[in-house]
Coordinates of C-alpha atoms and ligand atoms in Angstrom, one line a residue:
M1 CA 6.1 -9.4 -26.0
K2 CA 5.5 -6.1 -27.6
Y3 CA 4.1 -3.4 -24.8
K4 CA 3.2 -0.3 -25.5
V5 CA 4.4 2.1 -22.5
L6 CA 6.6 0.9 -20.5
K7 CA 6.0 1.2 -16.0
D8 CA 8.4 3.0 -14.1
F9 CA 10.6 1.8 -11.8
P10 CA 8.8 2.4 -8.2
K11 CA 9.5 6.2 -6.8
S12 CA 10.9 4.0 -3.8
F13 CA 13.0 1.4 -6.1
L14 CA 16.0 1.9 -4.0
W15 CA 19.1 2.1 -6.4
G16 CA 22.2 0.6 -4.7
A17 CA 25.0 -1.0 -4.8
S18 CA 27.6 -3.7 -3.2
T19 CA 30.7 -4.7 -0.9
S20 CA 31.3 -7.8 0.8
A21 CA 33.5 -6.6 4.5
Y22 CA 36.6 -9.2 3.2
Q23 CA 36.2 -8.3 0.3
V24 CA 36.0 -3.6 1.0
E25 CA 38.0 -3.3 4.6
G26 CA 41.1 -4.9 5.0
A27 CA 42.1 -4.4 9.0
W28 CA 42.1 -7.8 8.8
N29 CA 43.9 -8.4 12.1
E30 CA 43.0 -4.6 13.0
D31 CA 40.7 -3.7 16.1
G32 CA 40.0 -7.4 17.7
K33 CA 39.2 -8.9 14.0
G34 CA 39.3 -12.9 14.0
L35 CA 40.4 -15.3 11.1
S36 CA 37.7 -16.4 9.0
V37 CA 37.9 -18.7 7.1
I38 CA 39.0 -16.2 4.3
D39 CA 42.0 -15.2 5.8
K40 CA 43.1 -18.8 6.1
G41 CA 42.1 -19.9 2.0
K42 CA 44.7 -20.2 -1.0
R43 CA 44.9 -18.0 -3.3
L44 CA 45.4 -17.7 -7.2
E45 CA 49.0 -17.7 -8.4
G46 CA 49.6 -14.1 -8.8
T47 CA 46.6 -12.0 -6.8
T48 CA 46.5 -10.5 -3.9
D49 CA 45.0 -11.7 -1.3
F50 CA 42.1 -10.2 1.3
K51 CA 44.5 -8.1 4.4
L52 CA 44.6 -5.0 3.8
A53 CA 42.0 -5.1 0.2
S54 CA 40.1 -1.1 -0.6
D55 CA 41.8 -0.4 2.4
H56 CA 38.1 0.5 3.9
Y57 CA 38.3 -0.4 6.7
H58 CA 40.1 3.0 7.2
H59 CA 38.1 5.0 4.1
Y60 CA 34.7 4.3 4.9
K61 CA 34.2 7.9 5.3
E62 CA 35.6 9.3 2.1
D63 CA 33.5 5.6 0.3
V64 CA 30.3 6.8 1.5
S65 CA 30.5 10.6 0.5
L66 CA 31.5 9.1 -2.9
F67 CA 28.2 7.2 -2.6
A68 CA 26.0 9.3 -1.5
E69 CA 27.4 12.0 -4.3
M70 CA 26.7 9.5 -6.5
G71 CA 22.4 8.9 -5.6
L72 CA 22.5 5.6 -4.2
K73 CA 19.6 5.1 -2.2
A74 CA 20.6 2.1 -0.7
Y75 CA 24.2 0.6 0.0
R76 CA 24.9 -3.2 0.6
F77 CA 27.4 -4.5 2.8
S78 CA 28.3 -7.4 5.0
I79 CA 29.6 -7.6 8.9
A80 CA 32.1 -9.3 9.1
W81 CA 30.6 -12.4 11.8
S82 CA 34.8 -12.8 13.1
R83 CA 34.9 -8.6 14.0
I84 CA 32.5 -9.3 15.7
F85 CA 33.1 -12.7 18.0
P86 CA 36.8 -13.0 16.8
N87 CA 35.8 -16.9 17.8
G88 CA 33.0 -16.8 16.2
T89 CA 30.9 -16.6 19.5
G90 CA 31.3 -16.0 23.2
E91 CA 33.4 -12.5 24.0
I92 CA 31.5 -10.2 21.1
N93 CA 34.7 -7.0 20.2
K94 CA 33.8 -4.1 21.2
K95 CA 35.5 -2.0 18.5
G96 CA 34.0 -5.3 15.7
I97 CA 30.3 -3.1 17.0
E98 CA 31.5 0.4 17.1
F99 CA 32.9 0.3 13.1
Y100 CA 30.2 -1.0 12.0
N101 CA 27.7 1.7 14.0
N102 CA 30.3 4.5 13.2
L103 CA 29.7 3.3 8.8
I104 CA 25.8 2.9 9.5
D105 CA 25.9 6.2 11.2
E106 CA 27.6 7.3 7.8
I107 CA 25.2 5.8 5.6
L108 CA 22.1 6.9 7.3
K109 CA 23.7 10.7 7.7
Y110 CA 23.1 11.1 3.7
N111 CA 20.2 9.5 3.6
I112 CA 20.7 6.4 2.4
E113 CA 19.6 2.5 3.2
P114 CA 22.0 1.0 4.7
I115 CA 21.3 -3.1 3.6
V116 CA 23.6 -6.0 5.8
T117 CA 24.1 -9.2 5.3
M118 CA 25.1 -11.2 7.6
Y119 CA 27.2 -13.4 6.4
H120 CA 29.4 -13.4 2.8
F121 CA 31.1 -16.5 3.0
D122 CA 33.7 -15.6 5.6
L123 CA 33.3 -18.2 8.6
P124 CA 34.7 -17.2 11.1
Y125 CA 38.1 -19.4 11.4
V126 CA 37.4 -20.5 15.1
L127 CA 33.8 -22.5 14.2
Q128 CA 35.6 -23.3 11.0
Q129 CA 38.2 -25.5 13.4
K130 CA 35.1 -27.1 15.1
G131 CA 34.6 -28.6 12.1
G132 CA 32.7 -25.3 10.5
W133 CA 28.6 -26.0 9.7
S134 CA 29.2 -29.8 9.2
N135 CA 29.2 -29.5 13.2
R136 CA 25.2 -28.8 14.2
D137 CA 26.6 -26.1 16.7
T138 CA 27.0 -23.7 14.2
V139 CA 23.5 -23.4 13.8
D140 CA 23.6 -22.5 16.8
A141 CA 26.5 -19.5 16.7
F142 CA 25.2 -17.7 14.1
E143 CA 21.8 -17.8 15.7
N144 CA 23.5 -16.7 18.4
Y145 CA 24.9 -13.7 16.2
G146 CA 21.7 -12.8 14.2
K147 CA 20.8 -11.9 18.1
T148 CA 24.1 -9.6 18.5
L149 CA 22.7 -7.6 15.6
F150 CA 19.6 -7.2 16.2
I151 CA 20.6 -6.0 19.8
H152 CA 23.5 -3.4 18.4
F153 CA 21.7 -2.8 15.0
G154 CA 18.1 -3.8 15.1
D155 CA 17.6 0.0 15.3
K156 CA 18.4 1.1 12.0
I157 CA 18.4 -1.4 9.4
K158 CA 15.9 -1.8 7.8
Y159 CA 16.8 -5.2 5.8
W160 CA 18.9 -7.7 6.5
L161 CA 20.0 -10.3 4.2
T162 CA 21.0 -13.6 6.4
I163 CA 23.6 -15.9 4.4
N164 CA 25.3 -14.3 0.7
E165 CA 24.9 -17.4 -2.8
Q166 CA 24.6 -20.1 0.2
N167 CA 24.0 -22.0 -2.8
M168 CA 27.5 -21.4 -4.5
M169 CA 29.0 -21.9 -0.9
I170 CA 27.7 -25.8 -1.4
L171 CA 27.6 -26.0 -5.0
Y172 CA 31.2 -24.4 -6.0
G173 CA 32.7 -23.6 -2.7
T174 CA 36.3 -25.0 -3.6
A175 CA 36.9 -22.3 -6.4
I176 CA 35.4 -19.0 -3.9
G177 CA 36.7 -21.3 -0.9
T178 CA 35.1 -21.7 1.4
V179 CA 35.3 -25.7 1.3
D180 CA 37.5 -27.0 4.2
P181 CA 39.6 -28.6 2.7
N182 CA 39.9 -31.4 5.4
L183 CA 36.3 -32.7 4.4
K184 CA 36.7 -36.6 4.2
N185 CA 33.8 -37.0 1.7
P186 CA 33.7 -33.2 0.3
Q187 CA 30.0 -33.2 -1.5
K188 CA 27.8 -35.9 1.0
E189 CA 29.4 -33.3 4.4
L190 CA 28.7 -29.6 2.1
Y191 CA 24.7 -31.0 2.2
Q192 CA 24.5 -32.0 5.3
Q193 CA 26.2 -28.3 6.2
N194 CA 23.9 -26.9 3.8
H195 CA 21.3 -28.3 6.1
H196 CA 23.0 -26.8 9.3
M197 CA 22.7 -23.5 7.5
L198 CA 19.2 -23.6 6.4
L199 CA 18.3 -24.2 9.9
A200 CA 20.5 -21.1 10.8
Q201 CA 18.8 -19.1 8.2
A202 CA 15.7 -19.6 9.1
K203 CA 15.8 -19.0 13.0
V204 CA 17.7 -15.9 13.0
M205 CA 14.3 -15.0 10.1
K206 CA 12.2 -16.1 13.1
L207 CA 14.0 -14.4 15.4
C208 CA 14.1 -10.7 13.5
H209 CA 10.7 -10.7 13.1
E210 CA 9.7 -10.8 17.2
M211 CA 12.9 -8.7 17.8
C212 CA 13.0 -6.5 14.8
P213 CA 9.5 -6.2 13.6
N214 CA 9.6 -2.9 11.3
A215 CA 12.6 -4.5 9.7
R216 CA 12.3 -7.1 7.0
I217 CA 14.9 -10.1 5.8
G218 CA 15.1 -12.1 3.1
P219 CA 17.7 -15.0 1.5
A220 CA 20.6 -14.2 -0.6
P221 CA 21.1 -17.2 -3.1
N222 CA 22.5 -16.6 -6.4
I223 CA 19.9 -17.2 -9.5
T224 CA 20.6 -17.7 -12.9
A225 CA 17.5 -19.3 -15.2
V226 CA 19.2 -22.7 -17.0
Y227 CA 18.5 -23.1 -20.6
P228 CA 17.9 -26.7 -22.4
E229 CA 20.7 -27.0 -25.2
S230 CA 17.8 -26.8 -27.8
S231 CA 14.1 -28.4 -27.2
K232 CA 14.6 -31.7 -27.7
P233 CA 12.7 -32.5 -24.4
E234 CA 15.7 -34.6 -22.7
D235 CA 17.7 -31.1 -22.4
V236 CA 15.1 -29.4 -21.6
L237 CA 14.7 -32.3 -18.4
A238 CA 17.9 -31.5 -18.6
A239 CA 17.8 -28.0 -17.0
K240 CA 14.7 -28.3 -14.6
T241 CA 16.6 -31.0 -13.1
W242 CA 20.1 -28.7 -12.9
S243 CA 17.5 -25.3 -12.2
S244 CA 16.0 -27.5 -8.7
I245 CA 19.7 -28.2 -7.8
R246 CA 20.9 -24.6 -8.4
N247 CA 18.2 -22.7 -7.1
W248 CA 15.2 -24.4 -5.9
L249 CA 17.3 -26.3 -3.3
Y250 CA 18.0 -23.8 -1.7
L251 CA 14.2 -20.8 -2.5
D252 CA 12.6 -24.0 -1.6
T253 CA 13.3 -24.5 1.2
A254 CA 14.0 -20.8 2.7
V255 CA 10.7 -19.8 2.0
F256 CA 8.2 -23.3 1.5
G257 CA 9.8 -24.3 4.2
M258 CA 10.7 -28.1 1.8
Y259 CA 13.4 -29.4 0.3
N260 CA 12.6 -29.3 -3.6
S261 CA 11.1 -33.3 -4.7
L262 CA 13.4 -33.7 -8.3
A263 CA 16.2 -32.2 -5.7
W264 CA 15.1 -34.9 -3.9
S265 CA 15.2 -37.1 -5.8
Y266 CA 19.2 -36.7 -5.8
M267 CA 20.6 -35.6 -3.1
Q268 CA 18.4 -39.4 -2.4
E269 CA 20.2 -41.2 -6.2
K270 CA 23.9 -40.0 -4.6
E271 CA 23.4 -40.3 -1.4
Y272 CA 24.0 -37.6 0.4
I273 CA 20.5 -36.8 2.1
P274 CA 21.3 -34.8 5.3
T275 CA 20.6 -35.9 8.8
I276 CA 16.9 -34.5 10.0
L277 CA 16.4 -34.0 13.8
E278 CA 13.0 -34.1 14.6
G279 CA 11.5 -30.1 14.0
D280 CA 14.0 -29.4 11.7
M281 CA 11.5 -28.5 9.8
E282 CA 9.6 -27.1 11.9
I283 CA 12.1 -24.5 11.8
L284 CA 12.6 -23.6 8.5
K285 CA 8.8 -23.5 8.0
A286 CA 8.9 -20.8 10.3
A287 CA 10.7 -18.9 8.6
N288 CA 8.4 -16.7 6.3
P289 CA 11.3 -14.6 4.1
D290 CA 9.7 -10.7 3.6
F291 CA 11.2 -11.1 -0.1
I292 CA 13.7 -12.5 -1.5
A293 CA 17.5 -11.5 -2.6
F294 CA 19.3 -12.9 -5.1
N295 CA 22.5 -12.6 -7.1
Y296 CA 22.1 -12.3 -11.1
Y297 CA 25.1 -12.8 -13.4
T298 CA 24.8 -14.7 -16.4
T299 CA 22.2 -18.0 -17.0
S300 CA 23.4 -21.3 -17.6
T301 CA 23.1 -23.9 -20.5
V302 CA 22.9 -27.6 -20.5
A303 CA 22.4 -31.0 -22.1
K304 CA 21.4 -34.5 -21.5
S305 CA 23.5 -35.8 -19.8
K306 CA 26.0 -38.2 -22.1
N307 CA 27.1 -40.0 -18.7
D308 CA 30.8 -39.5 -18.8
E309 CA 33.3 -37.0 -18.5
S310 CA 32.7 -35.2 -21.4
D311 CA 29.2 -33.5 -19.2
I312 CA 32.1 -31.5 -18.1
N313 CA 32.1 -28.3 -19.0
S314 CA 35.3 -27.2 -18.0
T315 CA 37.0 -26.6 -14.2
G316 CA 34.1 -23.9 -14.0
D317 CA 33.1 -20.6 -10.6
Q318 CA 30.6 -20.1 -9.4
H319 CA 29.1 -18.5 -13.2
I320 CA 30.0 -21.5 -15.5
A321 CA 27.7 -24.1 -15.4
V322 CA 29.8 -26.8 -14.9
G323 CA 28.0 -30.2 -15.8
E324 CA 27.4 -33.7 -13.6
S325 CA 28.0 -37.1 -15.9
G326 CA 24.0 -38.6 -15.1
V327 CA 23.2 -35.8 -13.9
F328 CA 23.8 -32.5 -16.8
R329 CA 25.7 -31.3 -19.7
G330 CA 27.5 -28.5 -18.9
V331 CA 27.4 -26.5 -22.6
S332 CA 28.4 -22.9 -23.5
N333 CA 24.7 -21.0 -25.3
P334 CA 25.9 -19.7 -28.6
N335 CA 23.8 -17.3 -29.0
L336 CA 25.7 -15.5 -26.2
E337 CA 28.7 -13.3 -26.0
K338 CA 31.5 -13.7 -23.3
T339 CA 33.5 -11.4 -20.2
E340 CA 37.3 -11.3 -20.4
F341 CA 36.2 -14.1 -17.7
G342 CA 34.2 -17.0 -19.4
W343 CA 31.5 -15.8 -18.0
E344 CA 28.6 -15.2 -20.5
I345 CA 26.7 -11.6 -20.7
D346 CA 22.5 -11.7 -20.6
P347 CA 20.4 -9.4 -20.1
V348 CA 17.1 -11.0 -21.6
G349 CA 18.2 -13.8 -18.7
F350 CA 18.0 -11.2 -16.4
R351 CA 14.8 -10.9 -16.7
N352 CA 13.6 -14.8 -17.9
T353 CA 14.9 -15.2 -14.1
L354 CA 13.0 -12.6 -12.6
R355 CA 9.8 -13.2 -14.4
E356 CA 10.6 -17.1 -12.7
L357 CA 11.5 -15.9 -9.2
N358 CA 7.8 -14.2 -9.4
D359 CA 5.6 -16.0 -10.4
R360 CA 7.8 -19.0 -8.6
Y361 CA 7.9 -17.4 -5.1
N362 CA 5.8 -14.2 -4.6
L363 CA 7.6 -12.1 -3.1
P364 CA 9.3 -9.1 -3.1
L365 CA 12.4 -9.4 -5.8
M366 CA 15.8 -7.5 -5.0
V367 CA 19.2 -7.8 -7.4
T368 CA 21.8 -7.8 -4.5
E369 CA 24.6 -8.6 -7.1
N370 CA 25.0 -7.9 -11.2
G371 CA 28.4 -6.6 -12.2
L372 CA 30.7 -6.7 -15.0
G373 CA 34.7 -7.7 -14.3
A374 CA 36.8 -6.2 -16.7
F375 CA 40.7 -5.5 -16.4
D376 CA 39.8 -1.5 -16.5
R377 CA 42.5 0.9 -17.5
L378 CA 44.1 3.8 -15.8
E379 CA 44.4 6.6 -18.4
G380 CA 45.4 9.8 -18.4
D381 CA 43.9 12.5 -16.5
D382 CA 42.5 10.0 -13.8
I383 CA 40.6 8.7 -16.2
I384 CA 38.7 5.3 -16.2
N385 CA 36.0 4.7 -19.5
D386 CA 34.3 2.0 -18.7
D387 CA 32.1 1.8 -21.8
Y388 CA 31.8 -1.9 -20.9
R389 CA 31.0 -2.1 -17.4
I390 CA 27.9 1.1 -18.4
D391 CA 27.2 -1.1 -22.0
Y392 CA 26.3 -4.0 -19.8
L393 CA 24.9 -2.9 -16.6
S394 CA 22.0 -0.9 -19.6
K395 CA 21.3 -3.4 -20.5
H396 CA 20.2 -5.6 -17.8
I397 CA 18.6 -2.1 -16.1
E398 CA 16.6 -2.3 -19.1
Q399 CA 15.6 -5.7 -19.0
A400 CA 14.7 -4.7 -15.6
R401 CA 12.3 -2.6 -16.3
L402 CA 10.7 -5.4 -18.8
A403 CA 9.9 -7.3 -16.2
I404 CA 8.9 -4.7 -13.5
T405 CA 5.9 -4.0 -17.3
D406 CA 6.1 -7.5 -17.0
G407 CA 4.2 -7.5 -13.5
V408 CA 7.4 -8.0 -11.6
N409 CA 7.7 -6.5 -8.0
L410 CA 11.1 -5.5 -8.0
I411 CA 12.6 -2.9 -5.1
G412 CA 15.9 -2.7 -5.4
Y413 CA 18.4 -3.2 -7.8
F414 CA 22.3 -3.2 -6.9
P415 CA 24.8 -3.3 -9.2
W416 CA 28.3 -5.0 -7.6
S417 CA 30.7 -3.4 -6.9
A418 CA 30.3 -0.1 -5.5
I419 CA 33.7 0.8 -5.2
D420 CA 37.0 -2.4 -6.5
L421 CA 37.5 -4.7 -4.4
V422 CA 39.3 -8.2 -4.2
S423 CA 37.3 -10.9 -6.3
T424 CA 36.7 -14.4 -5.1
H425 CA 39.3 -16.4 -7.2
Q426 CA 40.6 -13.2 -9.4
G427 CA 42.3 -10.9 -7.9
I428 CA 41.5 -6.7 -7.4
S429 CA 42.7 -6.4 -11.4
K430 CA 39.6 -8.3 -12.0
R431 CA 37.6 -4.6 -11.0
Y432 CA 33.9 -4.3 -11.0
G433 CA 33.2 -0.7 -8.6
F434 CA 32.3 3.4 -9.8
I435 CA 34.6 4.5 -8.4
Y436 CA 38.8 2.9 -8.5
V437 CA 40.7 2.3 -6.2
N438 CA 44.7 2.8 -7.3
R439 CA 46.5 -0.3 -6.4
D440 CA 47.1 -3.6 -7.8
E441 CA 47.3 -7.0 -7.2
F442 CA 51.0 -6.3 -5.3
D443 CA 51.6 -2.7 -5.7
L444 CA 49.3 -0.8 -3.4
K445 CA 50.3 2.3 -5.3
D446 CA 48.5 5.4 -2.2
L447 CA 45.2 3.8 -2.5
R448 CA 43.5 7.1 -3.4
R449 CA 39.5 7.2 -5.0
I450 CA 38.8 7.8 -8.9
R451 CA 35.3 8.1 -10.1
K452 CA 35.4 5.8 -13.9
K453 CA 33.8 6.5 -16.8
S454 CA 30.3 4.5 -15.6
F455 CA 29.9 6.4 -11.7
Y456 CA 28.5 9.9 -13.6
W457 CA 26.4 7.5 -15.9
Y458 CA 25.2 5.8 -12.6
K459 CA 24.2 8.9 -11.4
R460 CA 22.1 9.6 -13.7
V461 CA 20.2 6.5 -14.6
I462 CA 19.5 7.4 -10.5
E463 CA 18.7 11.0 -11.0
S464 CA 16.0 10.0 -13.8
N465 CA 14.9 6.8 -11.2
G466 CA 16.4 4.1 -14.3
E467 CA 14.9 6.5 -17.7
C468 CA 18.1 8.3 -18.2
L469 CA 20.0 4.6 -20.1
Q470 CA 22.4 4.0 -22.8
S471 CA 20.8 2.3 -24.9
K472 CA 17.2 2.7 -25.9
V473 CA 14.9 -0.2 -24.7
K474 CA 14.3 -2.9 -26.7
E475 CA 10.9 -3.8 -27.1
I476 CA 10.9 -7.9 -26.9
Ligands
BGP501 C1 29.9 -13.3 -6.5 C2 29.6 -13.0 -5.0 C3 30.1 -12.2 -4.7 C4 31.5 -11.6 -6.1 C5 31.2 -11.6 -7.4 C6 31.9 -11.8 -8.7 O1 29.8 -15.2 -6.4 O2 29.0 -13.0 -4.4 O3 31.1 -12.1 -3.9 O4 32.9 -12.1 -6.2 O5 30.6 -13.2 -7.4 O6 32.5 -12.6 -8.5 P1 34.3 -12.3 -8.3 O7 34.5 -12.4 -7.7 O8 34.5 -14.1 -8.3 O9 35.1 -12.6 -9.6

């Protein structure tokens, strides 16, 4: 649609950037932190583990001062559950509370809004050993963890995200490294785990409203618009099926407290229906999220299933539509370029996704991840010319502004990632940050922080409240 004038980003727009504890902190076993499933997980051959990561645990003051120099209005980070409860429940680790109080105070010192993700893939390993999310006790463990966070940090944190990318843990958990390798019937188990996570999420949302009446809380799935490969009605049907399974199963339960009917039929057909106890649906209905946070990297394109193994598009990861025989066929979108990691780049798809969420839920939206992983090169004089990242982000911000003009209630935008950190499964060489961390997969070098070209670019974007972008706004 052609607009004569574009609406501005709101004056209070949360220009931010994101990280997660296990991917940035390091100090994997320091100061009383317990193990998480990530610490016990396998690594891709030739890529680093998370033991040191970006060593943010020891560099956080310098890092936050750089975030402030970049002009961030907000910073999204996660709290490591096993740094607060080394065993998931039971005794609190005081050093863990101390670290996050120091980090939050450092962020607030620069008038940056701290946005906390309560759980970002790193389930305490002791809980995994007790059955993880298959064990309904983990629901209570998460509620207890949430209550502890609200007690210790509730006076400083205004925005809480419950669970990062629950849908990716269910659909692509093996790629991410969150699936218990000992599960007997993984698929069926994962949908029972999902139900327990939904209950846990709903309980902490209700608790947050009771304990921290001035705070706002919401879910944080990975959401993407799903396109049909053609205008063939069967392809359109397949796209709606995948979107229900990938997106609406998670958000209809979080927002409406009900399972999406198409996703439910899929679960019935596959015999994935979880055990739902008396009162569970009432718990889901009592959640009432204040906003929806979501991560966006790309869109999915699917076609009608051919009911054979050729439906499977690739080994896939959380940003590639794999396909499921008898359900949908994962295909590439010939209209989109790909990153060097095979992820399709779709800025207009970002606007599609924003519109779809706004229409479906009519809640404030916060984009908590959007970014380009690339093999950045450190050139002479500490120069990193990540023009490709500037191009990717500027095009997505342009589309965000068009979506705001469309009427979408967008309250924040947080590129992944604030600073280089370790990819879920592709090492630290796959860099996302505005700030380069001088280490390689196995050579830790000096870990010095180096501002990339995109650091200065994003600083200008924030100063101009989104006006000053590299490429002109496309008229669509
Ligand atoms: C999202 C996760 C982030 C981050 C991002 C980039 O799914 O929420 O934690 O990992 O993907 O993907 P990757 O790290 O696999 O390159």
